[in-house]
Each structure stands twice: as C-alpha cells, then as structure tokens.
Amino acid sequence: MKNILITGGAGFIGSHVVRLFVQNYPQYHIYNLDVLTYAGNLKNLTDIESASNYTFIKADINDGDLMEEIMVKHAIDGVIHLAAESHVDRSISDPMAFVRTNIIGTVNLLNAARKAWGADMSDKRFYHVSTDEVYGSLDNGGFFTETTSYDPQSPYSASKAGSDHFVRAYHNTYKLPVVISNCSNNYGPNQFPEKLIPLTINNILNNKPLPVYGKGENVRDWLYVVDHARAIDQVFHQGVFGETYNIGGFNEWKNIDIVQLICDIMDKKLGKAEGSSRQLITFVTDRAGHDLRYAIDAQKIMKDLGWQPSLQFEEGIDKTIDWYLANKTWMEEVTSGSYQEYYSQHYS
Ligand code: NAD
Ligand code: TYD
C-alpha cells in the first residue's frame, strides 16, 4: 500500500486526478488535501467519496507545520501538488494571495516532504503540477519546449514560475525526488465558470453578454481535462526525477473562434435559432498584460512516456457542453454567493 497526497483535489483538474487515482489504484490510499477556497468543491467528487482508499483532509498548504504533521501521520510516499490560486484575472487584482499559496504554500510542502522523508527518499516522489504560462507569450510562430526560458508576464504565471524554481532548487540542493509538468489550458467538466469556456456556456444559458477581451485574437492551446489527468498519472509513475514534461494537445484556438463555436453548438442543443447566441458576444476592455499566444510542443511526453491525448477538441467540447447542460444545479450552486460579487466587480 502506498499513501499518496494530492493537494487541490477538490478543484477542477485535481478532482479528475483524484478520481483517476482512486479508481485505477486500489493498492494506493489517496489523501485529498484541500482548503476549499471558492474554487474547491467536494461535489466534484461525490461518486468516489465513500471509496475505501480515499480520505479528504481539509487543510491549508500555507500552514507549514500542519503539512509536516500530515505527511508524517499518514506516512505519505508521494505528493501530487495541484493546490493553487489559478485565475489570471484574480492575480491582477490580488497578487499577494498568489504569492502566499503558489510560492510559500509550495515551499511549505517541499519542506514538509524533506522533513518527513529524511535521508532515505529512494521510494518517494514529489510531483509539481504547473502551467505553460511560465514561458510567457509567443507571437504567431513557434512552440514552448521544456528548454524555453521562463518569462512569466502575469502575477499568476510569475507565482507559478517561482514555485517551479523552488521545486527544481530542492532537487538540485537536497536531492528531493521531484518531477514537474507544464500543461496548456484545460477544459472539461467541473471547471469553475470564471474561466473562458464554462463562463461562455453559463452566460449563454442565462442569456447574458459573452465578454471577449480585446479583439478575441489571443490564442490558447486547449486540452481535455481527463487527458491531462492521464498525463499526470504517467508522469507520476514514469517521469524521470529532475525532469520537466510539457503537456498539450497541439490544439490552438483564437478566443473568438472558440466562443463562436460554443454559441453554434449550444444553439443546436438548445433548439435556438441559428446565430442567436453569437449576438450575445460583447468585446470588452482587454486584460492588462494579456499574453498573445500559448502553444505547447508536447513531443517529449509523447516520445518518452508514450502519452497521447485521447479526444479531439470537437468531441471534447461537445462532451463538456453536455456535462454543463446535465449539471445545471452544480453551476447554480457555484455561481451563487461570492461569484456574483466577483462577476459584477470584474465585468462592471
Ligand atoms: P482550481 O482553481 O480549479 O483548483 C485549485 C484547488 O486548490 C481548489 O480546490 C482550491 O480549494 C485549492 N486550494 C487553493 N488554495 C489552497 C491552499 N492554500 N491550501 C489548500 N488547497 C488550496 O485550479 P485548476 O484549474 O484545477 O488548477 C490546478 C493546478 O493545475 C494549478 O496548480 C494550476 O496552476 C495548474 N494548471 C491549471 C491549468 C488550467 O487550465 N486550469 C493548466 C495548467 C496547469
Ligand atoms: P482563461 O480561461 O482565464 O485562461 P488563461 O488566462 O489562463 O489562459 O482565459 C482564456 C482566454 O480567454 C484568455 O486569452 C483570456 C480570454 N477571456 C476572455 O476573452 N473573456 C473572459 O471573460 C475570460 C474569463 C477570458
């Protein structure tokens, strides 16, 4: 039996990782550690919450002593660290929250692992899940590879870059057995509707304007969340210590094209007149320092670990829209309360 600590497991990507590990590895005990910020939701995990190899721990990674206590008490062998503040727009209005959780919280976990594991770390591993945004912004050519220099442009990406540097430094200095992956934009079920795709779906459902920043020309490289969870499984088990793996589906879209695609699919699914949702598209003031383009070269993980995305985007976006249509209560619950306040402040 191995004991695996997954941080941020009640969030969007974390909940898919927790489910995959609980279901695929009955020989592991999965501890899901999450403080349940606005983005954490235990309803993402109701299908596996009573599994005998699953335990939820409500705790804050900003509490370093508590992290060490938890690592020791549960004899943790492996950490998959996803807990983070994850939204660029929020990082622009409150950067300190990102410094605390993303940098200090990560260093707390690194220290806890070092202390709990002592000198013999032969069967241990610390996996840090990061983003392609650490590489900065591309113009219209080229891709981010694992050797691209870090050039973060937003407080979010700067905080993730800082955490990546600390993880590498603990490998270099203390021989902590670490592995890092940097993934492109995820989409799929359970994503909090502050992010572009679920926000667009929710606003179409509520007949509200669809805010597109600037001219909608910015490009993102989208990967279905379950394919990211599958990649995390492979990197955790087969990744070489000290190495970085870029994860992405070679699937670039301009924001305006994605919003229009969602409009057209939803018009069909909702029986609305062709073109009616597109009329909701509203161009709004651009995000400060808005990165133009992200694009991942994922050849290393494909060649070295044999990972491939399983879904084409057209299939993935269709499944995603179906999930939100079938889970309107989930959306209503997460958009009540503080989300309304955030939304009216941000989009006023
Ligand atoms: P999310 O915002 O949906 O979830 C984050 C989770 O972390 C939430 O459950 C939240 O409650 C928890 N959390 C936040 N602060 C915490 C703290 N101090 N202590 C304990 N738990 C805390 O984020 P996500 O989109 O699922 O992203 C997960 C990870 O993957 C992040 O590290 C993010 O940087 C990275 N990532 C995300 C994307 C993406 O497109 N969403 C792409 C690449 C990498
Ligand atoms: P987002 O989902 O916030 O992810 P990230 O900023 O991490 O890439 O945004 C994706 C893209 O969509 C990004 O270029 C910003 C843009 N965007 C809008 O045009 N309107 C919106 O309301 C949001 C939330 C994002």
GROMACS .gro file of C-alpha atoms and ligand atoms in nm:
model
  417
    1MET     CA    1   0.000   0.000   0.000
    2LYS     CA    2   0.131   0.342  -0.094
    3ASN     CA    3  -0.007   0.663   0.054
    4ILE     CA    4  -0.045   0.943  -0.199
    5LEU     CA    5  -0.121   1.304  -0.105
    6ILE     CA    6  -0.299   1.502  -0.378
    7THR     CA    7  -0.328   1.873  -0.299
    8GLY     CA    8  -0.606   2.082  -0.455
    9GLY     CA    9  -0.805   1.765  -0.523
   10ALA     CA   10  -1.142   1.940  -0.484
   11GLY     CA   11  -1.065   2.181  -0.769
   12PHE     CA   12  -1.117   2.139  -1.142
   13ILE     CA   13  -0.812   1.937  -1.251
   14GLY     CA   14  -0.743   1.794  -0.904
   15SER     CA   15  -1.087   1.628  -0.884
   16HIS     CA   16  -1.023   1.445  -1.214
   17VAL     CA   17  -0.680   1.336  -1.089
   18VAL     CA   18  -0.823   1.216  -0.755
   19ARG     CA   19  -1.097   1.016  -0.932
   20LEU     CA   20  -0.847   0.854  -1.172
   21PHE     CA   21  -0.611   0.752  -0.889
   22VAL     CA   22  -0.888   0.628  -0.655
   23GLN     CA   23  -1.042   0.417  -0.933
   24ASN     CA   24  -0.724   0.292  -1.104
   25TYR     CA   25  -0.504   0.227  -0.800
   26PRO     CA   26  -0.692   0.032  -0.530
   27GLN     CA   27  -0.349  -0.053  -0.384
   28TYR     CA   28  -0.293   0.318  -0.304
   29HIS     CA   29  -0.460   0.522  -0.034
   30ILE     CA   30  -0.542   0.866  -0.176
   31TYR     CA   31  -0.544   1.163   0.062
   32ASN     CA   32  -0.707   1.466  -0.096
   33LEU     CA   33  -0.583   1.779   0.084
   34ASP     CA   34  -0.776   2.096   0.004
   35VAL     CA   35  -0.869   2.410   0.199
   36LEU     CA   36  -1.184   2.457  -0.015
   37THR     CA   37  -1.145   2.810  -0.147
   38TYR     CA   38  -1.420   2.943  -0.377
   39ALA     CA   39  -1.272   2.709  -0.645
   40GLY     CA   40  -1.276   2.392  -0.433
   41ASN     CA   41  -1.597   2.188  -0.434
   42LEU     CA   42  -1.643   1.845  -0.277
   43LYS     CA   43  -1.949   1.793  -0.501
   44ASN     CA   44  -1.693   1.731  -0.778
   45LEU     CA   45  -1.615   1.401  -0.605
   46THR     CA   46  -1.947   1.260  -0.478
   47ASP     CA   47  -1.908   0.947  -0.695
   48ILE     CA   48  -1.589   0.837  -0.518
   49GLU     CA   49  -1.620   0.998  -0.173
   50SER     CA   50  -1.706   0.672   0.004
   51ALA     CA   51  -1.433   0.461  -0.161
   52SER     CA   52  -1.230   0.270   0.100
   53ASN     CA   53  -0.899   0.401  -0.042
   54TYR     CA   54  -1.000   0.769  -0.023
   55THR     CA   55  -0.976   1.029   0.256
   56PHE     CA   56  -1.044   1.402   0.240
   57ILE     CA   57  -0.837   1.636   0.459
   58LYS     CA   58  -0.943   1.999   0.489
   59ALA     CA   59  -0.617   2.187   0.536
   60ASP     CA   60  -0.428   2.491   0.413
   61ILE     CA   61  -0.088   2.446   0.244
   62ASN     CA   62   0.005   2.784   0.390
   63ASP     CA   63   0.032   2.611   0.730
   64GLY     CA   64   0.381   2.457   0.708
   65ASP     CA   65   0.374   2.277   1.047
   66LEU     CA   66   0.042   2.117   0.962
   67MET     CA   67   0.177   1.996   0.625
   68GLU     CA   68   0.465   1.819   0.802
   69GLU     CA   69   0.229   1.670   1.061
   70ILE     CA   70   0.001   1.534   0.786
   71MET     CA   71   0.291   1.389   0.584
   72VAL     CA   72   0.423   1.207   0.890
   73LYS     CA   73   0.089   1.095   1.033
   74HIS     CA   74  -0.026   0.936   0.706
   75ALA     CA   75   0.319   0.807   0.604
   76ILE     CA   76   0.292   0.981   0.268
   77ASP     CA   77   0.506   0.823  -0.007
   78GLY     CA   78   0.416   1.051  -0.295
   79VAL     CA   79   0.283   1.404  -0.339
   80ILE     CA   80   0.095   1.533  -0.645
   81HIS     CA   81   0.072   1.904  -0.587
   82LEU     CA   82  -0.206   2.092  -0.766
   83ALA     CA   83  -0.336   2.330  -0.496
   84ALA     CA   84  -0.304   2.686  -0.623
   85GLU     CA   85  -0.472   3.012  -0.692
   86SER     CA   86  -0.529   2.959  -1.063
   87HIS     CA   87  -0.705   3.255  -1.224
   88VAL     CA   88  -0.501   3.524  -1.405
   89ASP     CA   89  -0.766   3.797  -1.363
   90ARG     CA   90  -0.778   3.743  -0.985
   91SER     CA   91  -0.396   3.755  -0.975
   92ILE     CA   92  -0.410   4.101  -1.129
   93SER     CA   93  -0.642   4.233  -0.856
   94ASP     CA   94  -0.487   4.039  -0.561
   95PRO     CA   95  -0.130   3.923  -0.635
   96MET     CA   96  -0.041   3.854  -0.270
   97ALA     CA   97  -0.287   3.563  -0.247
   98PHE     CA   98  -0.088   3.406  -0.534
   99VAL     CA   99   0.247   3.469  -0.366
  100ARG     CA  100   0.120   3.306  -0.047
  101THR     CA  101  -0.044   2.993  -0.184
  102ASN     CA  102   0.153   2.931  -0.502
  103ILE     CA  103   0.502   3.013  -0.379
  104ILE     CA  104   0.503   2.991   0.002
  105GLY     CA  105   0.248   2.706   0.006
  106THR     CA  106   0.463   2.507  -0.239
  107VAL     CA  107   0.778   2.568  -0.034
  108ASN     CA  108   0.588   2.457   0.279
  109LEU     CA  109   0.510   2.127   0.106
  110LEU     CA  110   0.869   2.084  -0.012
  111ASN     CA  111   0.994   2.140   0.345
  112ALA     CA  112   0.733   1.902   0.484
  113ALA     CA  113   0.837   1.631   0.236
  114ARG     CA  114   1.207   1.678   0.318
  115LYS     CA  115   1.147   1.653   0.690
  116ALA     CA  116   0.901   1.365   0.671
  117TRP     CA  117   1.115   1.160   0.430
  118GLY     CA  118   1.454   1.215   0.594
  119ALA     CA  119   1.764   1.080   0.422
  120ASP     CA  120   1.612   0.774   0.251
  121MET     CA  121   1.398   0.908  -0.031
  122SER     CA  122   1.450   0.609  -0.263
  123ASP     CA  123   1.082   0.518  -0.297
  124LYS     CA  124   0.939   0.869  -0.263
  125ARG     CA  125   0.832   1.127  -0.523
  126PHE     CA  126   0.716   1.486  -0.527
  127TYR     CA  127   0.525   1.587  -0.839
  128HIS     CA  128   0.459   1.957  -0.900
  129VAL     CA  129   0.183   2.039  -1.150
  130SER     CA  130   0.244   2.365  -1.333
  131THR     CA  131   0.139   2.566  -1.634
  132ASP     CA  132   0.273   2.664  -1.977
  133GLU     CA  133   0.212   3.029  -1.877
  134VAL     CA  134   0.555   3.033  -1.704
  135TYR     CA  135   0.713   3.053  -2.051
  136GLY     CA  136   0.546   3.386  -2.126
  137SER     CA  137   0.380   3.480  -2.452
  138LEU     CA  138   0.451   3.365  -2.808
  139ASP     CA  139   0.391   3.565  -3.122
  140ASN     CA  140   0.246   3.381  -3.417
  141GLY     CA  141   0.527   3.127  -3.461
  142GLY     CA  142   0.696   2.854  -3.258
  143PHE     CA  143   0.613   2.645  -2.954
  144PHE     CA  144   0.711   2.625  -2.586
  145THR     CA  145   0.952   2.337  -2.528
  146GLU     CA  146   1.095   2.215  -2.196
  147THR     CA  147   1.406   2.428  -2.259
  148THR     CA  148   1.224   2.754  -2.337
  149SER     CA  149   1.340   3.025  -2.093
  150TYR     CA  150   1.095   3.129  -1.827
  151ASP     CA  151   0.940   3.469  -1.900
  152PRO     CA  152   0.619   3.498  -1.693
  153GLN     CA  153   0.406   3.804  -1.763
  154SER     CA  154   0.119   3.794  -1.510
  155PRO     CA  155   0.127   3.772  -1.130
  156TYR     CA  156  -0.027   3.422  -1.167
  157SER     CA  157   0.240   3.295  -1.406
  158ALA     CA  158   0.515   3.466  -1.205
  159SER     CA  159   0.396   3.286  -0.890
  160LYS     CA  160   0.384   2.951  -1.071
  161ALA     CA  161   0.731   3.018  -1.218
  162GLY     CA  162   0.858   3.093  -0.866
  163SER     CA  163   0.715   2.765  -0.738
  164ASP     CA  164   0.871   2.570  -1.029
  165HIS     CA  165   1.212   2.723  -0.948
  166PHE     CA  166   1.183   2.621  -0.582
  167VAL     CA  167   1.089   2.264  -0.677
  168ARG     CA  168   1.397   2.239  -0.905
  169ALA     CA  169   1.616   2.401  -0.640
  170TYR     CA  170   1.508   2.139  -0.382
  171HIS     CA  171   1.602   1.865  -0.629
  172ASN     CA  172   1.938   2.024  -0.702
  173THR     CA  173   2.023   2.115  -0.344
  174TYR     CA  174   1.860   1.843  -0.131
  175LYS     CA  175   1.817   1.565  -0.393
  176LEU     CA  176   1.441   1.570  -0.334
  177PRO     CA  177   1.296   1.330  -0.597
  178VAL     CA  178   1.087   1.578  -0.794
  179VAL     CA  179   0.920   1.588  -1.131
  180ILE     CA  180   0.740   1.884  -1.292
  181SER     CA  181   0.491   1.918  -1.575
  182ASN     CA  182   0.376   2.233  -1.752
  183CYS     CA  183   0.039   2.199  -1.922
  184SER     CA  184  -0.161   2.413  -2.160
  185ASN     CA  185  -0.518   2.540  -2.095
  186ASN     CA  186  -0.755   2.270  -1.972
  187TYR     CA  187  -1.129   2.246  -2.040
  188GLY     CA  188  -1.396   1.997  -1.938
  189PRO     CA  189  -1.648   1.915  -1.665
  190ASN     CA  190  -1.622   2.082  -1.322
  191GLN     CA  191  -1.428   2.392  -1.431
  192PHE     CA  192  -1.518   2.698  -1.228
  193PRO     CA  193  -1.706   2.948  -1.451
  194GLU     CA  194  -1.458   3.231  -1.404
  195LYS     CA  195  -1.260   3.068  -1.690
  196LEU     CA  196  -1.347   3.133  -2.056
  197ILE     CA  197  -1.521   2.810  -2.163
  198PRO     CA  198  -1.757   2.747  -1.868
  199LEU     CA  199  -1.822   3.123  -1.837
  200THR     CA  200  -1.935   3.130  -2.202
  201ILE     CA  201  -2.157   2.823  -2.156
  202ASN     CA  202  -2.314   2.963  -1.838
  203ASN     CA  203  -2.377   3.306  -1.990
  204ILE     CA  204  -2.543   3.155  -2.298
  205LEU     CA  205  -2.769   2.953  -2.067
  206ASN     CA  206  -2.859   3.274  -1.882
  207ASN     CA  207  -2.885   3.488  -2.196
  208LYS     CA  208  -2.610   3.719  -2.065
  209PRO     CA  209  -2.340   3.903  -2.267
  210LEU     CA  210  -2.036   3.690  -2.362
  211PRO     CA  211  -1.733   3.903  -2.267
  212VAL     CA  212  -1.443   3.866  -2.512
  213TYR     CA  213  -1.129   4.054  -2.410
  214GLY     CA  214  -0.978   4.290  -2.667
  215LYS     CA  215  -1.045   4.167  -3.021
  216GLY     CA  216  -1.059   3.798  -2.928
  217GLU     CA  217  -0.739   3.737  -3.125
  218ASN     CA  218  -0.545   3.577  -2.836
  219VAL     CA  219  -0.463   3.210  -2.888
  220ARG     CA  220  -0.478   2.930  -2.631
  221ASP     CA  221  -0.388   2.561  -2.672
  222TRP     CA  222  -0.673   2.355  -2.522
  223LEU     CA  223  -0.655   2.008  -2.367
  224TYR     CA  224  -0.942   1.798  -2.229
  225VAL     CA  225  -0.900   1.772  -1.852
  226VAL     CA  226  -0.918   1.391  -1.840
  227ASP     CA  227  -0.628   1.377  -2.087
  228HIS     CA  228  -0.429   1.600  -1.851
  229ALA     CA  229  -0.517   1.366  -1.561
  230ARG     CA  230  -0.396   1.068  -1.770
  231ALA     CA  231  -0.071   1.253  -1.843
  232ILE     CA  232  -0.028   1.328  -1.470
  233ASP     CA  233  -0.069   0.956  -1.398
  234GLN     CA  234   0.209   0.874  -1.647
  235VAL     CA  235   0.445   1.149  -1.533
  236PHE     CA  236   0.393   1.049  -1.169
  237HIS     CA  237   0.473   0.684  -1.236
  238GLN     CA  238   0.727   0.701  -1.521
  239GLY     CA  239   0.871   1.053  -1.511
  240VAL     CA  240   1.245   1.083  -1.453
  241PHE     CA  241   1.341   1.275  -1.138
  242GLY     CA  242   1.457   1.629  -1.206
  243GLU     CA  243   1.287   1.631  -1.547
  244THR     CA  244   1.013   1.856  -1.684
  245TYR     CA  245   0.739   1.738  -1.919
  246ASN     CA  246   0.529   1.975  -2.131
  247ILE     CA  247   0.169   1.860  -2.179
  248GLY     CA  248  -0.060   1.981  -2.457
  249GLY     CA  249  -0.276   1.859  -2.741
  250PHE     CA  250  -0.144   2.065  -3.035
  251ASN     CA  251  -0.486   2.232  -3.039
  252GLU     CA  252  -0.466   2.610  -3.081
  253TRP     CA  253  -0.774   2.828  -3.098
  254LYS     CA  254  -0.834   3.203  -3.109
  255ASN     CA  255  -1.069   3.303  -2.826
  256ILE     CA  256  -1.327   3.450  -3.063
  257ASP     CA  257  -1.338   3.125  -3.266
  258ILE     CA  258  -1.394   2.917  -2.954
  259VAL     CA  259  -1.670   3.145  -2.827
  260GLN     CA  260  -1.843   3.134  -3.167
  261LEU     CA  261  -1.810   2.754  -3.180
  262ILE     CA  262  -1.971   2.720  -2.836
  263CYS     CA  263  -2.251   2.956  -2.946
  264ASP     CA  264  -2.325   2.745  -3.254
  265ILE     CA  265  -2.317   2.412  -3.069
  266MET     CA  266  -2.541   2.546  -2.794
  267ASP     CA  267  -2.791   2.697  -3.039
  268LYS     CA  268  -2.836   2.347  -3.184
  269LYS     CA  269  -2.854   2.170  -2.847
  270LEU     CA  270  -3.098   2.426  -2.702
  271GLY     CA  271  -3.313   2.443  -3.017
  272LYS     CA  272  -3.241   2.815  -3.057
  273ALA     CA  273  -3.237   2.998  -3.391
  274GLU     CA  274  -2.907   2.968  -3.578
  275GLY     CA  275  -2.679   3.261  -3.490
  276SER     CA  276  -2.881   3.378  -3.190
  277SER     CA  277  -2.616   3.313  -2.921
  278ARG     CA  278  -2.349   3.488  -3.130
  279GLN     CA  279  -2.549   3.808  -3.081
  280LEU     CA  280  -2.452   3.794  -2.711
  281ILE     CA  281  -2.079   3.834  -2.793
  282THR     CA  282  -1.951   4.160  -2.643
  283PHE     CA  283  -1.596   4.286  -2.689
  284VAL     CA  284  -1.474   4.430  -2.358
  285THR     CA  285  -1.160   4.607  -2.233
  286ASP     CA  286  -0.856   4.383  -2.276
  287ARG     CA  287  -0.688   4.209  -1.980
  288ALA     CA  288  -0.381   4.404  -1.859
  289GLY     CA  289  -0.063   4.246  -1.999
  290HIS     CA  290  -0.272   3.989  -2.192
  291ASP     CA  291  -0.044   3.712  -2.327
  292LEU     CA  292  -0.100   3.683  -2.703
  293ARG     CA  293  -0.042   3.312  -2.763
  294TYR     CA  294   0.042   2.991  -2.579
  295ALA     CA  295   0.135   2.675  -2.770
  296ILE     CA  296   0.296   2.363  -2.627
  297ASP     CA  297   0.535   2.127  -2.801
  298ALA     CA  298   0.435   1.800  -2.631
  299GLN     CA  299   0.671   1.571  -2.822
  300LYS     CA  300   0.883   1.479  -2.518
  301ILE     CA  301   0.597   1.328  -2.314
  302MET     CA  302   0.465   1.160  -2.629
  303LYS     CA  303   0.801   1.004  -2.717
  304ASP     CA  304   0.945   0.933  -2.371
  305LEU     CA  305   0.630   0.827  -2.185
  306GLY     CA  306   0.401   0.724  -2.473
  307TRP     CA  307   0.124   0.966  -2.371
  308GLN     CA  308  -0.128   1.081  -2.634
  309PRO     CA  309  -0.445   1.289  -2.594
  310SER     CA  310  -0.747   1.063  -2.635
  311LEU     CA  311  -1.004   1.320  -2.751
  312GLN     CA  312  -1.019   1.555  -3.048
  313PHE     CA  313  -1.133   1.904  -2.949
  314GLU     CA  314  -1.466   1.883  -3.136
  315GLU     CA  315  -1.560   1.573  -2.935
  316GLY     CA  316  -1.425   1.715  -2.609
  317ILE     CA  317  -1.612   2.045  -2.633
  318ASP     CA  318  -1.934   1.862  -2.720
  319LYS     CA  319  -1.896   1.636  -2.413
  320THR     CA  320  -1.813   1.940  -2.199
  321ILE     CA  321  -2.124   2.133  -2.308
  322ASP     CA  322  -2.338   1.821  -2.248
  323TRP     CA  323  -2.193   1.793  -1.896
  324TYR     CA  324  -2.282   2.155  -1.809
  325LEU     CA  325  -2.632   2.109  -1.956
  326ALA     CA  326  -2.681   1.796  -1.744
  327ASN     CA  327  -2.539   1.958  -1.430
  328LYS     CA  328  -2.720   2.291  -1.407
  329THR     CA  329  -2.751   2.256  -1.028
  330TRP     CA  330  -2.370   2.230  -0.998
  331MET     CA  331  -2.341   2.554  -1.196
  332GLU     CA  332  -2.618   2.728  -0.998
  333GLU     CA  333  -2.451   2.637  -0.670
  334VAL     CA  334  -2.103   2.759  -0.765
  335THR     CA  335  -2.234   3.081  -0.919
  336SER     CA  336  -2.444   3.182  -0.620
  337GLY     CA  337  -2.288   3.393  -0.345
  338SER     CA  338  -1.934   3.526  -0.387
  339TYR     CA  339  -1.920   3.453  -0.762
  340GLN     CA  340  -2.186   3.722  -0.825
  341GLU     CA  341  -1.978   3.977  -0.637
  342TYR     CA  342  -1.661   3.879  -0.830
  343TYR     CA  343  -1.851   3.890  -1.159
  344SER     CA  344  -2.004   4.232  -1.111
  345GLN     CA  345  -1.675   4.381  -0.991
  346HIS     CA  346  -1.470   4.229  -1.273
  347TYR     CA  347  -1.710   4.287  -1.563
  348SER     CA  348  -1.862   4.617  -1.449
  349NAD     P1  349  -0.870   2.536  -0.941
  349NAD     O1  350  -0.863   2.681  -0.906
  349NAD     O2  351  -0.992   2.481  -1.005
  349NAD     O3  352  -0.845   2.448  -0.810
  349NAD     C1  353  -0.747   2.480  -0.715
  349NAD     C2  354  -0.776   2.399  -0.589
  349NAD     O4  355  -0.674   2.429  -0.493
  349NAD     C3  356  -0.911   2.432  -0.524
  349NAD     O5  357  -0.977   2.313  -0.488
  349NAD     C4  358  -0.873   2.512  -0.401
  349NAD     O6  359  -0.964   2.498  -0.294
  349NAD     C5  360  -0.736   2.452  -0.367
  349NAD     N1  361  -0.654   2.545  -0.291
  349NAD     C6  362  -0.628   2.676  -0.320
  349NAD     N2  363  -0.552   2.732  -0.224
  349NAD     C7  364  -0.524   2.633  -0.133
  349NAD     C8  365  -0.450   2.628  -0.012
  349NAD     N3  366  -0.390   2.737   0.035
  349NAD     N4  367  -0.442   2.510   0.054
  349NAD     C9  368  -0.505   2.400   0.006
  349NAD     N5  369  -0.580   2.399  -0.106
  349NAD    C10  370  -0.589   2.515  -0.176
  349NAD     O7  371  -0.741   2.510  -1.029
  349NAD     P2  372  -0.718   2.409  -1.151
  349NAD     O8  373  -0.756   2.476  -1.276
  349NAD     O9  374  -0.777   2.278  -1.117
  349NAD    O10  375  -0.558   2.400  -1.150
  349NAD    C11  376  -0.492   2.304  -1.068
  349NAD    C12  377  -0.342   2.316  -1.087
  349NAD    O11  378  -0.309   2.296  -1.223
  349NAD    C13  379  -0.288   2.454  -1.050
  349NAD    O12  380  -0.163   2.436  -0.987
  349NAD    C14  381  -0.271   2.524  -1.183
  349NAD    O13  382  -0.167   2.620  -1.177
  349NAD    C15  383  -0.237   2.408  -1.273
  349NAD     N6  384  -0.275   2.423  -1.415
  349NAD    C16  385  -0.402   2.462  -1.449
  349NAD    C17  386  -0.436   2.472  -1.584
  349NAD    C18  387  -0.577   2.509  -1.626
  349NAD    O14  388  -0.601   2.529  -1.747
  349NAD     N7  389  -0.674   2.518  -1.538
  349NAD    C19  390  -0.342   2.444  -1.682
  349NAD    C20  391  -0.212   2.406  -1.643
  349NAD    C21  392  -0.181   2.395  -1.509
  350TYD     P1  393  -0.882   3.193  -1.902
  350TYD     O1  394  -0.986   3.087  -1.917
  350TYD     O2  395  -0.893   3.291  -1.791
  350TYD     O3  396  -0.740   3.119  -1.902
  350TYD     P2  397  -0.590   3.183  -1.914
  350TYD     O4  398  -0.596   3.328  -1.894
  350TYD     O5  399  -0.518   3.114  -1.801
  350TYD     O6  400  -0.540   3.143  -2.049
  350TYD     O7  401  -0.879   3.276  -2.038
  350TYD     C1  402  -0.859   3.212  -2.163
  350TYD     C2  403  -0.852   3.321  -2.268
  350TYD     O8  404  -0.982   3.382  -2.279
  350TYD     C3  405  -0.757   3.434  -2.235
  350TYD     O9  406  -0.694   3.479  -2.353
  350TYD     C4  407  -0.847   3.542  -2.178
  350TYD     C5  408  -0.976   3.522  -2.254
  350TYD     N1  409  -1.100   3.556  -2.179
  350TYD     C6  410  -1.195   3.638  -2.239
  350TYD    O10  411  -1.180   3.681  -2.355
  350TYD     N2  412  -1.309   3.665  -2.169
  350TYD     C7  413  -1.330   3.620  -2.043
  350TYD    O11  414  -1.435   3.653  -1.982
  350TYD     C8  415  -1.231   3.535  -1.982
  350TYD     C9  416  -1.250   3.481  -1.844
  350TYD    C10  417  -1.118   3.506  -2.055
   0.00000   0.00000   0.00000
